[in-house]
Amino acid sequence: MKIAPSILSADFCDLKHDIAVVEQAGVTYLHVDIMDGHFVPNITFGPSVVANIRKNTNLTLDCHLMIDDPERYVEDFARAGGDILTVHVESTKHIYRVLQLIHTAGAKAGIVLNPGTPLTAIEPVLPMVDQVLIMTVNPGFGGQTFIPNMVNKIQKLNTMKTAGHYDFDIEVDGGITEETLVPCRQAGANVFVAGSFIYSAKEPQKQIELLRHAAEK
Ligand code: DX5
Ligand code: ZN
């Protein structure tokens, strides 16, 4: 089980501090949201910021690429120090090629689906991914409300994972709190992204503890 704090809700002028805070709380993942203003209606940052983050932490950089045609940039993000590059199945005509490119660049490859995209869209690539990310909100912004219906999707994915003898991680992202984490874990998720729940609180370390306890329930 892993908690992956999303820096989308961190202070971008004080990232070094905000990363150190969650690192001290003992997490091993840092979730890095890349948005291009096309695939999603919001813009964050690109490979140069990821390279700067890399210089300041040894955490596993779990990069969620919300960008059109990610094949144009996956090598740059790998070179910048991204450890896991997760791409949206809706964002490219050539998902197989993108996942191959990520592996060739030396990173782990993840696939992610919007809430409205069925699992059949990713079935052909399940044998080659290291992680599957189930969006539990529509991507683009932090602080949105968890979509409860996605728990069924996690459950179905977990059944496919068992049937296919796959060993990818199942990650969830969007609206994760100490309450919503529980059904996701019960359905088979083992990596939990949380942005506003951690960073919008006065004491992020306490929030991480709450998530940990919820995961152990
Ligand atoms: C949303 C991003 C998330 C975001 C989650 O598009 O992919 O990673 O930071 O934020 P919360 O946890 O606040 O829903
Ligand atoms: Zn994300």
mmCIF file of C-alpha atoms and ligand atoms in Angstrom, residues 4-9 31-35 40 42 64 66 88 112 133 135-146 172-177 193-198 200, ligand 1:
data_model
loop_
_atom_site.group_PDB
_atom_site.id
_atom_site.type_symbol
_atom_site.label_atom_id
_atom_site.label_comp_id
_atom_site.label_asym_id
_atom_site.label_seq_id
_atom_site.Cartn_x
_atom_site.Cartn_y
_atom_site.Cartn_z
ATOM 1 C CA ALA A 4 1.095 9.318 -3.166
ATOM 2 C CA PRO A 5 0.735 13.000 -2.176
ATOM 3 C CA SER A 6 -0.181 15.126 -5.192
ATOM 4 C CA ILE A 7 1.781 18.359 -5.337
ATOM 5 C CA LEU A 8 -1.027 19.938 -7.388
ATOM 6 C CA SER A 9 -2.356 21.244 -4.079
ATOM 7 C CA HIS A 31 2.379 12.314 -7.521
ATOM 8 C CA VAL A 32 3.244 14.931 -10.137
ATOM 9 C CA ASP A 33 0.353 16.220 -12.285
ATOM 10 C CA ILE A 34 1.305 17.462 -15.748
ATOM 11 C CA MET A 35 -1.481 19.360 -17.579
ATOM 12 C CA VAL A 40 -7.572 19.004 -19.633
ATOM 13 C CA ASN A 42 -5.824 23.504 -16.842
ATOM 14 C CA HIS A 64 0.457 11.684 -14.335
ATOM 15 C CA MET A 66 -2.698 14.821 -18.746
ATOM 16 C CA HIS A 88 -4.231 8.574 -20.624
ATOM 17 C CA VAL A 112 -4.978 5.848 -16.902
ATOM 18 C CA LEU A 133 -4.694 4.461 -12.648
ATOM 19 C CA MET A 135 -9.550 8.361 -12.154
ATOM 20 C CA THR A 136 -12.158 8.869 -9.455
ATOM 21 C CA VAL A 137 -12.861 12.453 -10.648
ATOM 22 C CA ASN A 138 -12.671 14.069 -14.093
ATOM 23 C CA PRO A 139 -9.025 15.107 -14.389
ATOM 24 C CA GLY A 140 -7.916 18.731 -14.386
ATOM 25 C CA PHE A 141 -8.347 20.096 -10.883
ATOM 26 C CA GLY A 142 -7.718 19.247 -7.276
ATOM 27 C CA GLY A 143 -10.417 19.327 -4.629
ATOM 28 C CA GLN A 144 -13.234 17.650 -6.588
ATOM 29 C CA THR A 145 -15.748 15.150 -5.250
ATOM 30 C CA PHE A 146 -15.050 11.403 -5.463
ATOM 31 C CA VAL A 172 -6.772 5.765 -7.586
ATOM 32 C CA ASP A 173 -6.747 9.543 -8.006
ATOM 33 C CA GLY A 174 -9.319 12.190 -7.201
ATOM 34 C CA GLY A 175 -11.310 13.015 -4.094
ATOM 35 C CA ILE A 176 -9.393 10.555 -1.929
ATOM 36 C CA THR A 177 -9.954 11.070 1.798
ATOM 37 C CA VAL A 193 -3.195 9.692 -4.614
ATOM 38 C CA ALA A 194 -4.306 12.537 -2.373
ATOM 39 C CA GLY A 195 -3.844 16.241 -3.047
ATOM 40 C CA SER A 196 -6.162 18.589 -1.197
ATOM 41 C CA PHE A 197 -6.756 16.130 1.656
ATOM 42 C CA ILE A 198 -3.047 16.327 2.476
ATOM 43 C CA SER A 200 -4.982 21.885 2.217
HETATM 44 C C1 DX5 B 1 -6.649 15.799 -10.865
HETATM 45 C C2 DX5 B 1 -5.292 15.268 -10.531
HETATM 46 C C3 DX5 B 1 -5.142 14.809 -9.150
HETATM 47 C C4 DX5 B 1 -5.382 15.872 -8.112
HETATM 48 C C5 DX5 B 1 -6.144 15.195 -7.021
HETATM 49 O O1 DX5 B 1 -6.758 15.956 -12.220
HETATM 50 O O2 DX5 B 1 -4.948 14.188 -11.377
HETATM 51 O O3 DX5 B 1 -3.901 14.161 -8.932
HETATM 52 O O4 DX5 B 1 -4.238 16.464 -7.566
HETATM 53 O O5 DX5 B 1 -6.530 16.137 -6.105
HETATM 54 P P1 DX5 B 1 -7.517 15.782 -4.922
HETATM 55 O O6 DX5 B 1 -6.883 14.717 -4.093
HETATM 56 O O7 DX5 B 1 -7.666 17.090 -4.202
HETATM 57 O O8 DX5 B 1 -8.814 15.331 -5.550
#
